[in-house]
mmCIF file of C-alpha atoms and ligand atoms in Angstrom:
data_model
loop_
_atom_site.group_PDB
_atom_site.id
_atom_site.type_symbol
_atom_site.label_atom_id
_atom_site.label_comp_id
_atom_site.label_asym_id
_atom_site.label_seq_id
_atom_site.Cartn_x
_atom_site.Cartn_y
_atom_site.Cartn_z
ATOM 1 C CA MET A 102 -5.042 -31.271 -15.176
ATOM 2 C CA ARG A 103 -1.408 -32.142 -14.519
ATOM 3 C CA VAL A 104 0.910 -31.172 -11.666
ATOM 4 C CA VAL A 105 4.420 -30.707 -13.039
ATOM 5 C CA ASP A 106 7.816 -29.489 -11.834
ATOM 6 C CA THR A 107 9.410 -26.206 -12.903
ATOM 7 C CA SER A 108 11.968 -27.642 -15.327
ATOM 8 C CA ALA A 109 12.540 -25.809 -18.617
ATOM 9 C CA GLU A 110 10.416 -28.406 -20.448
ATOM 10 C CA SER A 111 7.523 -27.998 -18.021
ATOM 11 C CA ILE A 112 7.730 -24.199 -18.257
ATOM 12 C CA ALA A 113 7.661 -24.417 -22.055
ATOM 13 C CA ARG A 114 4.616 -26.687 -21.924
ATOM 14 C CA ALA A 115 2.895 -24.360 -19.471
ATOM 15 C CA ALA A 116 3.574 -21.345 -21.709
ATOM 16 C CA ALA A 117 2.093 -23.250 -24.640
ATOM 17 C CA ALA A 118 -0.974 -24.131 -22.529
ATOM 18 C CA LEU A 119 -1.461 -20.430 -21.714
ATOM 19 C CA GLY A 120 -1.226 -19.684 -25.429
ATOM 20 C CA ARG A 121 -4.045 -22.110 -26.129
ATOM 21 C CA GLY A 122 -6.255 -20.370 -23.560
ATOM 22 C CA HIS A 123 -5.805 -22.863 -20.697
ATOM 23 C CA LEU A 124 -5.165 -22.120 -17.025
ATOM 24 C CA VAL A 125 -1.768 -22.542 -15.350
ATOM 25 C CA ALA A 126 -1.351 -22.297 -11.586
ATOM 26 C CA PHE A 127 2.197 -21.167 -10.823
ATOM 27 C CA PRO A 128 4.329 -20.246 -7.817
ATOM 28 C CA THR A 129 5.189 -16.643 -7.045
ATOM 29 C CA GLU A 130 7.196 -15.382 -4.086
ATOM 30 C CA THR A 131 3.924 -14.358 -2.373
ATOM 31 C CA VAL A 132 1.322 -17.061 -3.065
ATOM 32 C CA TYR A 133 0.441 -19.372 -5.962
ATOM 33 C CA GLY A 134 -1.399 -17.614 -8.779
ATOM 34 C CA LEU A 135 -4.014 -19.055 -11.136
ATOM 35 C CA GLY A 136 -2.879 -17.717 -14.488
ATOM 36 C CA ALA A 137 -4.416 -17.197 -17.902
ATOM 37 C CA ASP A 138 -3.485 -15.096 -20.928
ATOM 38 C CA GLY A 139 -4.281 -11.621 -19.595
ATOM 39 C CA LEU A 140 -5.074 -10.198 -23.026
ATOM 40 C CA ASP A 141 -7.486 -13.013 -23.970
ATOM 41 C CA PRO A 142 -10.927 -12.329 -22.439
ATOM 42 C CA ALA A 143 -12.129 -15.916 -22.957
ATOM 43 C CA ALA A 144 -9.088 -17.331 -21.153
ATOM 44 C CA VAL A 145 -9.493 -14.837 -18.293
ATOM 45 C CA ALA A 146 -13.153 -15.830 -17.967
ATOM 46 C CA GLY A 147 -11.889 -19.331 -17.134
ATOM 47 C CA ILE A 148 -10.179 -17.965 -14.008
ATOM 48 C CA PHE A 149 -13.422 -16.527 -12.636
ATOM 49 C CA LYS A 150 -15.201 -19.796 -13.324
ATOM 50 C CA ALA A 151 -12.556 -21.953 -11.619
ATOM 51 C CA LYS A 152 -12.384 -19.704 -8.547
ATOM 52 C CA GLY A 153 -16.080 -18.956 -8.284
ATOM 53 C CA ARG A 154 -15.042 -15.307 -8.139
ATOM 54 C CA PRO A 155 -17.539 -12.502 -8.852
ATOM 55 C CA GLU A 156 -16.818 -11.040 -12.272
ATOM 56 C CA ASP A 157 -16.521 -7.433 -11.158
ATOM 57 C CA HIS A 158 -13.421 -8.208 -9.058
ATOM 58 C CA PRO A 159 -10.367 -7.060 -11.015
ATOM 59 C CA LEU A 160 -7.259 -9.202 -11.541
ATOM 60 C CA ILE A 161 -3.553 -8.405 -11.358
ATOM 61 C CA LEU A 162 -1.566 -8.662 -14.598
ATOM 62 C CA HIS A 163 1.875 -10.273 -14.279
ATOM 63 C CA VAL A 164 4.734 -9.505 -16.663
ATOM 64 C CA ALA A 165 8.489 -10.171 -16.736
ATOM 65 C CA SER A 166 9.775 -6.705 -17.657
ATOM 66 C CA LEU A 167 9.305 -3.034 -16.886
ATOM 67 C CA GLU A 168 8.804 -2.412 -20.575
ATOM 68 C CA ARG A 169 5.812 -4.763 -20.699
ATOM 69 C CA ALA A 170 4.455 -3.267 -17.491
ATOM 70 C CA ARG A 171 4.591 0.249 -18.956
ATOM 71 C CA ALA A 172 2.762 -0.969 -22.065
ATOM 72 C CA LEU A 173 -0.252 -1.976 -19.946
ATOM 73 C CA ALA A 174 -0.676 1.552 -18.561
ATOM 74 C CA ALA A 175 -1.965 4.712 -20.220
ATOM 75 C CA ASP A 176 0.276 6.649 -17.863
ATOM 76 C CA PHE A 177 3.294 5.461 -15.846
ATOM 77 C CA PRO A 178 3.907 8.371 -13.460
ATOM 78 C CA PRO A 179 7.265 9.103 -11.772
ATOM 79 C CA ALA A 180 6.028 7.537 -8.513
ATOM 80 C CA ALA A 181 5.380 4.284 -10.404
ATOM 81 C CA GLU A 182 8.832 4.434 -11.944
ATOM 82 C CA ILE A 183 10.451 4.897 -8.516
ATOM 83 C CA LEU A 184 8.468 2.113 -6.842
ATOM 84 C CA ALA A 185 8.975 -0.286 -9.756
ATOM 85 C CA ARG A 186 12.722 0.269 -9.758
ATOM 86 C CA ALA A 187 12.913 -0.219 -5.994
ATOM 87 C CA PHE A 188 10.721 -3.317 -5.610
ATOM 88 C CA TRP A 189 10.349 -5.207 -8.916
ATOM 89 C CA PRO A 190 10.690 -8.085 -9.336
ATOM 90 C CA GLY A 191 8.945 -8.446 -5.975
ATOM 91 C CA PRO A 192 5.755 -8.384 -3.874
ATOM 92 C CA LEU A 193 4.438 -5.028 -5.107
ATOM 93 C CA THR A 194 1.374 -4.431 -7.293
ATOM 94 C CA LEU A 195 0.925 -1.013 -8.868
ATOM 95 C CA ILE A 196 -2.542 0.267 -9.760
ATOM 96 C CA LEU A 197 -2.185 2.373 -12.913
ATOM 97 C CA LYS A 198 -4.436 4.001 -15.485
ATOM 98 C CA ARG A 199 -5.146 1.198 -17.925
ATOM 99 C CA ALA A 200 -4.040 1.082 -21.529
ATOM 100 C CA ALA A 201 -6.915 0.797 -24.020
ATOM 101 C CA HIS A 202 -6.079 -2.795 -25.020
ATOM 102 C CA VAL A 203 -6.406 -4.195 -21.469
ATOM 103 C CA PRO A 204 -9.652 -6.234 -21.481
ATOM 104 C CA ASP A 205 -12.617 -5.153 -19.327
ATOM 105 C CA VAL A 206 -12.801 -8.629 -17.824
ATOM 106 C CA VAL A 207 -9.368 -7.999 -16.245
ATOM 107 C CA THR A 208 -10.150 -4.578 -14.786
ATOM 108 C CA GLY A 209 -13.739 -5.231 -13.791
ATOM 109 C CA GLY A 210 -14.621 -2.409 -16.161
ATOM 110 C CA GLN A 211 -12.605 0.123 -14.152
ATOM 111 C CA ASP A 212 -10.247 2.599 -15.813
ATOM 112 C CA THR A 213 -7.288 1.270 -13.815
ATOM 113 C CA VAL A 214 -5.222 -1.923 -13.964
ATOM 114 C CA GLY A 215 -3.105 -3.774 -11.410
ATOM 115 C CA VAL A 216 0.374 -4.803 -12.626
ATOM 116 C CA ARG A 217 3.285 -6.616 -11.048
ATOM 117 C CA ILE A 218 6.603 -8.284 -11.865
ATOM 118 C CA PRO A 219 6.804 -11.267 -9.496
ATOM 119 C CA GLY A 220 10.107 -12.201 -7.853
ATOM 120 C CA HIS A 221 9.958 -16.003 -8.179
ATOM 121 C CA PRO A 222 12.330 -17.562 -10.738
ATOM 122 C CA ALA A 223 9.706 -20.019 -12.038
ATOM 123 C CA ALA A 224 7.129 -17.236 -12.417
ATOM 124 C CA LEU A 225 9.617 -15.095 -14.323
ATOM 125 C CA ALA A 226 10.629 -18.051 -16.496
ATOM 126 C CA LEU A 227 6.965 -18.748 -17.305
ATOM 127 C CA LEU A 228 6.283 -15.094 -18.147
ATOM 128 C CA GLU A 229 9.383 -14.899 -20.337
ATOM 129 C CA ALA A 230 8.521 -18.135 -22.142
ATOM 130 C CA PHE A 231 4.957 -16.921 -22.645
ATOM 131 C CA GLY A 232 6.338 -13.656 -24.047
ATOM 132 C CA LYS A 233 7.935 -15.696 -26.837
ATOM 133 C CA VAL A 234 4.860 -17.738 -27.781
ATOM 134 C CA GLY A 235 2.081 -15.374 -26.660
ATOM 135 C CA SER A 236 1.283 -12.023 -25.097
ATOM 136 C CA GLY A 237 3.665 -12.370 -22.130
ATOM 137 C CA VAL A 238 0.882 -10.965 -19.928
ATOM 138 C CA VAL A 239 -0.616 -13.322 -17.342
ATOM 139 C CA ALA A 240 -3.705 -12.412 -15.316
ATOM 140 C CA ALA A 241 -3.586 -14.230 -11.994
ATOM 141 C CA PRO A 242 -5.460 -14.074 -8.718
ATOM 142 C CA SER A 243 -4.425 -16.304 -5.857
ATOM 143 C CA ALA A 244 -5.099 -19.924 -6.865
ATOM 144 C CA ASN A 245 -7.817 -20.708 -4.301
ATOM 145 C CA ARG A 246 -11.600 -20.880 -4.319
ATOM 146 C CA PHE A 247 -13.077 -17.423 -3.792
ATOM 147 C CA GLY A 248 -12.970 -16.301 -0.145
ATOM 148 C CA GLY A 249 -10.722 -19.149 0.973
ATOM 149 C CA VAL A 250 -7.174 -19.276 2.269
ATOM 150 C CA SER A 251 -4.557 -18.473 -0.374
ATOM 151 C CA PRO A 252 -2.241 -21.345 -1.364
ATOM 152 C CA THR A 253 1.506 -21.251 -0.697
ATOM 153 C CA ARG A 254 2.152 -24.850 -1.828
ATOM 154 C CA ALA A 255 1.114 -26.754 -4.951
ATOM 155 C CA ARG A 256 -0.833 -29.237 -2.816
ATOM 156 C CA ASP A 257 -2.938 -26.386 -1.413
ATOM 157 C CA VAL A 258 -3.837 -25.353 -4.963
ATOM 158 C CA LEU A 259 -4.807 -28.929 -5.718
ATOM 159 C CA ALA A 260 -6.950 -29.206 -2.583
ATOM 160 C CA SER A 261 -8.686 -25.863 -3.144
ATOM 161 C CA ILE A 262 -9.420 -25.847 -6.876
ATOM 162 C CA GLY A 263 -7.955 -29.067 -8.343
ATOM 163 C CA ASP A 264 -11.422 -30.422 -9.094
ATOM 164 C CA ARG A 265 -12.344 -27.218 -10.923
ATOM 165 C CA LEU A 266 -9.457 -27.321 -13.400
ATOM 166 C CA GLY A 267 -9.817 -28.751 -16.896
ATOM 167 C CA VAL A 268 -7.845 -31.628 -18.420
ATOM 168 C CA ASP A 269 -5.489 -29.273 -20.264
ATOM 169 C CA ASP A 270 -4.870 -26.955 -17.301
ATOM 170 C CA MET A 271 -1.644 -27.275 -15.307
ATOM 171 C CA ILE A 272 -0.193 -26.714 -11.843
ATOM 172 C CA LEU A 273 3.521 -25.852 -11.671
ATOM 173 C CA ASP A 274 4.970 -27.118 -8.389
ATOM 174 C CA GLY A 275 7.755 -24.746 -7.343
ATOM 175 C CA GLY A 276 7.799 -25.575 -3.650
ATOM 176 C CA GLU A 277 6.777 -23.249 -0.839
ATOM 177 C CA CYS A 278 6.305 -19.526 -1.369
ATOM 178 C CA GLN A 279 8.827 -17.535 0.642
ATOM 179 C CA VAL A 280 6.895 -14.316 1.356
ATOM 180 C CA GLY A 281 3.642 -16.113 2.122
ATOM 181 C CA VAL A 282 1.213 -13.167 2.028
ATOM 182 C CA GLU A 283 0.052 -11.365 -1.093
ATOM 183 C CA SER A 284 1.705 -8.367 -2.680
ATOM 184 C CA THR A 285 1.324 -4.861 -1.301
ATOM 185 C CA ILE A 286 -1.099 -3.007 -3.582
ATOM 186 C CA VAL A 287 -0.128 0.620 -4.165
ATOM 187 C CA ASP A 288 -2.430 2.901 -6.138
ATOM 188 C CA VAL A 289 -0.545 5.472 -8.210
ATOM 189 C CA SER A 290 -3.364 5.953 -10.725
ATOM 190 C CA ALA A 291 -4.422 9.316 -9.298
ATOM 191 C CA VAL A 292 -1.144 10.394 -7.751
ATOM 192 C CA GLU A 293 -1.566 14.029 -8.942
ATOM 193 C CA ARG A 294 -4.834 14.357 -7.021
ATOM 194 C CA VAL A 295 -4.557 12.059 -3.994
ATOM 195 C CA GLY A 296 -0.932 10.956 -3.824
ATOM 196 C CA VAL A 297 0.297 7.407 -3.352
ATOM 197 C CA ARG A 298 -2.216 5.146 -1.564
ATOM 198 C CA ILE A 299 -1.740 1.677 -0.101
ATOM 199 C CA LEU A 300 -4.868 -0.374 -0.891
ATOM 200 C CA ARG A 301 -3.689 -3.655 0.631
ATOM 201 C CA PRO A 302 -0.784 -4.209 3.054
ATOM 202 C CA GLY A 303 1.443 -7.082 1.953
ATOM 203 C CA GLY A 304 4.920 -8.386 1.330
ATOM 204 C CA ILE A 305 6.482 -4.923 1.269
ATOM 205 C CA SER A 306 5.923 -2.846 4.386
ATOM 206 C CA ARG A 307 4.476 0.649 4.549
ATOM 207 C CA GLN A 308 7.836 1.910 5.897
ATOM 208 C CA GLU A 309 9.767 0.412 2.986
ATOM 209 C CA ILE A 310 7.433 2.204 0.580
ATOM 210 C CA LEU A 311 7.661 5.470 2.514
ATOM 211 C CA GLN A 312 11.454 5.308 2.479
ATOM 212 C CA VAL A 313 11.468 5.068 -1.284
ATOM 213 C CA ILE A 314 8.863 7.697 -2.162
ATOM 214 C CA GLY A 315 10.321 10.131 0.337
ATOM 215 C CA ALA A 316 9.545 11.381 3.795
ATOM 216 C CA GLY A 317 6.764 13.906 4.083
ATOM 217 C CA THR A 318 4.585 11.987 1.652
ATOM 218 C CA SER A 319 1.389 10.906 3.331
ATOM 219 C CA LEU A 320 0.331 7.316 2.815
ATOM 220 C CA PRO A 321 -3.314 7.005 3.659
ATOM 221 C CA SER A 322 -4.973 3.632 3.307
ATOM 222 C CA ALA A 323 -7.848 4.169 0.957
ATOM 223 C CA GLY A 324 -11.146 3.755 2.730
ATOM 224 C CA ALA A 325 -13.634 3.722 -0.122
ATOM 225 C CA ALA A 326 -11.079 2.348 -2.539
ATOM 226 C CA PRO A 327 -11.716 0.845 -5.928
ATOM 227 C CA ARG A 328 -13.074 -2.676 -5.645
ATOM 228 C CA VAL A 329 -10.456 -4.887 -4.036
ATOM 229 C CA SER A 330 -11.697 -8.371 -3.273
ATOM 230 C CA GLY A 331 -9.017 -8.722 -0.612
ATOM 231 C CA SER A 332 -10.671 -5.797 1.134
ATOM 232 C CA LEU A 333 -13.917 -7.657 1.743
ATOM 233 C CA ALA A 334 -14.323 -8.039 5.486
ATOM 234 C CA SER A 335 -14.532 -11.812 5.216
ATOM 235 C CA HIS A 336 -11.736 -13.214 3.076
ATOM 236 C CA TYR A 337 -8.822 -15.613 3.407
ATOM 237 C CA SER A 338 -11.027 -17.740 5.688
ATOM 238 C CA PRO A 339 -10.521 -21.398 6.530
ATOM 239 C CA LEU A 340 -13.674 -23.533 6.809
ATOM 240 C CA THR A 341 -12.967 -24.206 10.497
ATOM 241 C CA PRO A 342 -14.160 -21.332 12.716
ATOM 242 C CA LEU A 343 -11.200 -19.131 13.604
ATOM 243 C CA ARG A 344 -10.885 -16.679 16.490
ATOM 244 C CA LEU A 345 -8.180 -14.081 16.958
ATOM 245 C CA LEU A 346 -7.702 -13.302 20.653
ATOM 246 C CA ALA A 347 -5.345 -11.557 23.027
ATOM 247 C CA ARG A 348 -3.511 -14.126 25.170
ATOM 248 C CA GLN A 349 -5.625 -13.832 28.316
ATOM 249 C CA ASP A 350 -8.857 -13.980 26.307
ATOM 250 C CA LEU A 351 -7.542 -16.977 24.421
ATOM 251 C CA ILE A 352 -6.878 -18.812 27.680
ATOM 252 C CA LYS A 353 -10.385 -17.972 28.894
ATOM 253 C CA ALA A 354 -11.849 -19.183 25.610
ATOM 254 C CA VAL A 355 -9.974 -22.498 25.915
ATOM 255 C CA LYS A 356 -11.228 -22.986 29.442
ATOM 256 C CA ALA A 357 -14.827 -22.110 28.554
ATOM 257 C CA ALA A 358 -14.823 -24.392 25.523
ATOM 258 C CA GLN A 359 -13.409 -27.295 27.557
ATOM 259 C CA GLN A 360 -15.981 -26.783 30.296
ATOM 260 C CA ALA A 361 -18.804 -26.815 27.765
ATOM 261 C CA ASN A 362 -17.427 -29.916 26.062
ATOM 262 C CA PRO A 363 -14.494 -31.893 27.562
ATOM 263 C CA ASP A 364 -13.816 -33.473 24.168
ATOM 264 C CA VAL A 365 -13.687 -30.243 22.235
ATOM 265 C CA ARG A 366 -10.845 -30.199 19.715
ATOM 266 C CA LEU A 367 -9.050 -26.872 19.759
ATOM 267 C CA ALA A 368 -5.977 -25.714 17.868
ATOM 268 C CA CYS A 369 -4.157 -22.878 19.630
ATOM 269 C CA VAL A 370 -1.554 -20.923 17.683
ATOM 270 C CA VAL A 371 0.450 -19.160 20.384
ATOM 271 C CA PHE A 372 3.783 -17.429 20.937
ATOM 272 C CA SER A 373 4.626 -19.450 24.049
ATOM 273 C CA ALA A 374 3.245 -22.562 25.722
ATOM 274 C CA LEU A 375 -0.160 -22.202 27.399
ATOM 275 C CA ARG A 376 0.335 -24.995 29.885
ATOM 276 C CA ASP A 377 3.281 -23.511 31.711
ATOM 277 C CA LYS A 378 3.448 -22.234 35.274
ATOM 278 C CA ALA A 379 0.755 -19.711 36.070
ATOM 279 C CA GLU A 380 -1.478 -20.601 33.172
ATOM 280 C CA ALA A 381 -1.436 -24.329 33.910
ATOM 281 C CA SER A 382 -4.354 -23.997 36.261
ATOM 282 C CA LEU A 383 -6.369 -22.062 33.723
ATOM 283 C CA VAL A 384 -6.163 -24.615 30.971
ATOM 284 C CA GLY A 385 -8.061 -27.713 32.002
ATOM 285 C CA SER A 386 -6.803 -31.256 32.315
ATOM 286 C CA SER A 387 -8.556 -32.370 29.158
ATOM 287 C CA ALA A 388 -6.084 -30.221 27.295
ATOM 288 C CA ALA A 389 -4.923 -33.491 25.734
ATOM 289 C CA VAL A 390 -7.308 -32.811 22.870
ATOM 290 C CA THR A 391 -6.080 -29.237 22.522
ATOM 291 C CA SER A 392 -3.135 -28.799 20.187
ATOM 292 C CA GLU A 393 -0.665 -26.039 20.767
ATOM 293 C CA ILE A 394 1.206 -24.706 17.780
ATOM 294 C CA LEU A 395 4.121 -22.648 19.042
ATOM 295 C CA VAL A 396 5.211 -19.877 16.688
ATOM 296 C CA ALA A 397 8.138 -17.468 16.803
ATOM 297 C CA MET A 398 7.636 -13.751 17.406
ATOM 298 C CA ASP A 399 8.938 -13.005 13.917
ATOM 299 C CA PRO A 400 6.645 -11.258 11.396
ATOM 300 C CA VAL A 401 8.562 -12.464 8.325
ATOM 301 C CA ALA A 402 8.526 -16.133 9.350
ATOM 302 C CA TYR A 403 4.914 -15.790 10.543
ATOM 303 C CA ALA A 404 3.797 -14.409 7.171
ATOM 304 C CA ARG A 405 5.693 -17.117 5.286
ATOM 305 C CA ASP A 406 4.028 -19.931 7.231
ATOM 306 C CA LEU A 407 0.585 -18.406 7.871
ATOM 307 C CA TYR A 408 -1.478 -19.795 4.981
ATOM 308 C CA ALA A 409 0.216 -23.215 4.996
ATOM 309 C CA ARG A 410 -0.566 -23.496 8.702
ATOM 310 C CA LEU A 411 -4.206 -22.480 8.214
ATOM 311 C CA ASN A 412 -4.588 -24.852 5.270
ATOM 312 C CA ASP A 413 -3.103 -27.710 7.332
ATOM 313 C CA LEU A 414 -5.182 -26.987 10.432
ATOM 314 C CA ASP A 415 -8.286 -26.801 8.285
ATOM 315 C CA THR A 416 -7.935 -30.474 7.314
ATOM 316 C CA GLN A 417 -7.389 -31.789 10.843
ATOM 317 C CA GLY A 418 -10.933 -31.776 12.186
ATOM 318 C CA PHE A 419 -10.600 -29.083 14.854
ATOM 319 C CA ASP A 420 -13.777 -27.487 16.197
ATOM 320 C CA THR A 421 -12.120 -24.085 16.455
ATOM 321 C CA ILE A 422 -8.770 -22.527 15.645
ATOM 322 C CA LEU A 423 -7.689 -19.995 18.299
ATOM 323 C CA ILE A 424 -4.920 -17.604 17.334
ATOM 324 C CA GLU A 425 -3.022 -15.374 19.739
ATOM 325 C CA SER A 426 -3.037 -11.805 18.400
ATOM 326 C CA PRO A 427 0.363 -10.632 17.210
ATOM 327 C CA PRO A 428 1.553 -7.182 18.330
ATOM 328 C CA GLN A 429 -0.273 -4.225 16.769
ATOM 329 C CA THR A 430 2.933 -2.804 15.297
ATOM 330 C CA ALA A 431 3.852 -1.721 11.782
ATOM 331 C CA GLU A 432 5.921 -4.773 10.875
ATOM 332 C CA TRP A 433 2.911 -7.005 11.639
ATOM 333 C CA GLU A 434 0.482 -4.979 9.498
ATOM 334 C CA ALA A 435 0.041 -7.479 6.645
ATOM 335 C CA VAL A 436 -0.221 -10.475 9.007
ATOM 336 C CA ASN A 437 -2.759 -8.692 11.223
ATOM 337 C CA ASP A 438 -4.774 -7.667 8.168
ATOM 338 C CA ARG A 439 -5.034 -11.286 6.962
ATOM 339 C CA LEU A 440 -5.748 -12.687 10.436
ATOM 340 C CA ILE A 441 -8.561 -10.193 11.051
ATOM 341 C CA ARG A 442 -10.196 -11.133 7.743
ATOM 342 C CA ALA A 443 -9.699 -14.865 8.340
ATOM 343 C CA ALA A 444 -11.387 -14.517 11.738
ATOM 344 C CA HIS A 445 -14.334 -12.469 10.480
HETATM 345 O O1 TXA B 200 0.678 -11.475 -4.408
HETATM 346 C C1 TXA B 200 -0.302 -11.304 -5.135
HETATM 347 O O2 TXA B 200 -0.748 -10.180 -5.384
HETATM 348 C C2 TXA B 200 -0.982 -12.545 -5.697
HETATM 349 C C3 TXA B 200 -0.023 -13.216 -6.675
HETATM 350 C C4 TXA B 200 -0.637 -14.377 -7.395
HETATM 351 O O3 TXA B 200 0.473 -12.257 -7.574
HETATM 352 N N1 TXA B 200 -2.196 -12.239 -6.362
HETATM 353 C C5 TXA B 200 -3.311 -11.866 -5.674
HETATM 354 O O4 TXA B 200 -4.422 -11.730 -6.497
HETATM 355 O O5 TXA B 200 -3.341 -11.691 -4.488
HETATM 356 P P1 TXA B 200 -5.901 -11.610 -5.932
HETATM 357 O O6 TXA B 200 -6.777 -11.559 -7.133
HETATM 358 O O7 TXA B 200 -6.163 -12.668 -4.955
HETATM 359 O O8 TXA B 200 -5.888 -10.211 -5.315
HETATM 360 C C6 TXA B 200 -5.649 -9.111 -6.148
HETATM 361 C C7 TXA B 200 -6.218 -7.881 -5.574
HETATM 362 C C8 TXA B 200 -7.716 -7.990 -5.486
HETATM 363 O O9 TXA B 200 -8.098 -7.615 -4.196
HETATM 364 C C9 TXA B 200 -8.181 -7.030 -6.559
HETATM 365 O O10 TXA B 200 -9.410 -6.462 -6.266
HETATM 366 C C10 TXA B 200 -7.062 -5.999 -6.560
HETATM 367 O O11 TXA B 200 -5.923 -6.788 -6.444
HETATM 368 N N2 TXA B 200 -7.017 -5.278 -7.833
HETATM 369 C C11 TXA B 200 -6.716 -5.732 -9.050
HETATM 370 N N3 TXA B 200 -6.847 -4.761 -9.974
HETATM 371 C C12 TXA B 200 -7.251 -3.664 -9.322
HETATM 372 C C13 TXA B 200 -7.588 -2.335 -9.712
HETATM 373 N N4 TXA B 200 -7.548 -1.961 -10.983
HETATM 374 N N5 TXA B 200 -7.957 -1.465 -8.750
HETATM 375 C C14 TXA B 200 -8.001 -1.843 -7.468
HETATM 376 N N6 TXA B 200 -7.713 -3.075 -7.035
HETATM 377 C C15 TXA B 200 -7.345 -3.982 -7.943
HETATM 378 MG MG1 MG B 201 -6.862 -13.795 -3.336
#
């Protein structure tokens, strides 16, 4: 396995590797994906093996053009057309009725397929280059071991699955992902019967989607949705125990942990300093071993940095990571979704 930059030569080599059935981890605007030729069942099987992912969990297919996206679907309804034109390239995945040639290993045997055009220049360059030497269709889940925190930097990919990649596999290092949480998954496969459904909140907000498909359209989150691995209660979890707490509960938890063990190593991710004024008395003197990570009250910046922060904290030997709950408002939906799963 080699880690390479995103120069034209590296992209060409990566496209050739995909064509030979190897795996290529690549940056997208959301998270790094672990890619394989999406129309080659043997290559796609390699993704499941490297991730340790159950084989009935479907994968998203990535393409560089609307034309290729349409070709993967048996039906591309008007709602898909509208959403695609509004948000592609970008952090939106559409669930569509699958075309017959989409392999079962991609869809988990379902009659639908997830498709997206990513908004990262290196991802688009890879998909375009692979369109010239191969199918131009890249199946890619997030490039982490199954259940773990998604990677937003090449080094996180390396740490999570580097030892599971083969000698001919590659990691394209395109720097840090700018959206930082996965794409919003919107199911338009049964729009005639049940309308447009959001299966996973993500880089595009519910309001942005509502604005585009028109007011008056209901947007239920699917409860008993098709299998979505990101909808498992426990997912996106660091190895270090993680608790998501309202501020006052977080302060109590710090105090209790320090009383039980003065040397306990806690990481607190908070919106303002714990050891100020009124709260100073609550947080004990041994707070020297408690790290405070101050974060801005900004859902876009929070999402961008979330996985990198969790991946970093996970390597620093903390006993527990305590995270102050963000507001329960619409613009925090994707962040809250990931935090709740990480804390499960
Ligand atoms: O931002 C993203 O979506 C990233 C980047 C790499 O594109 N990919 C990603 O893939 O998050 P993954 O495999 O970690 O999550 C994809 C989700 C899974 O929860 C999967 O179950 C769901 O998409 N999915 C894929 N095809 C589906 C289908 N036909 N029906 C319902 N859910 C589907
Ligand atoms: Mg994932």
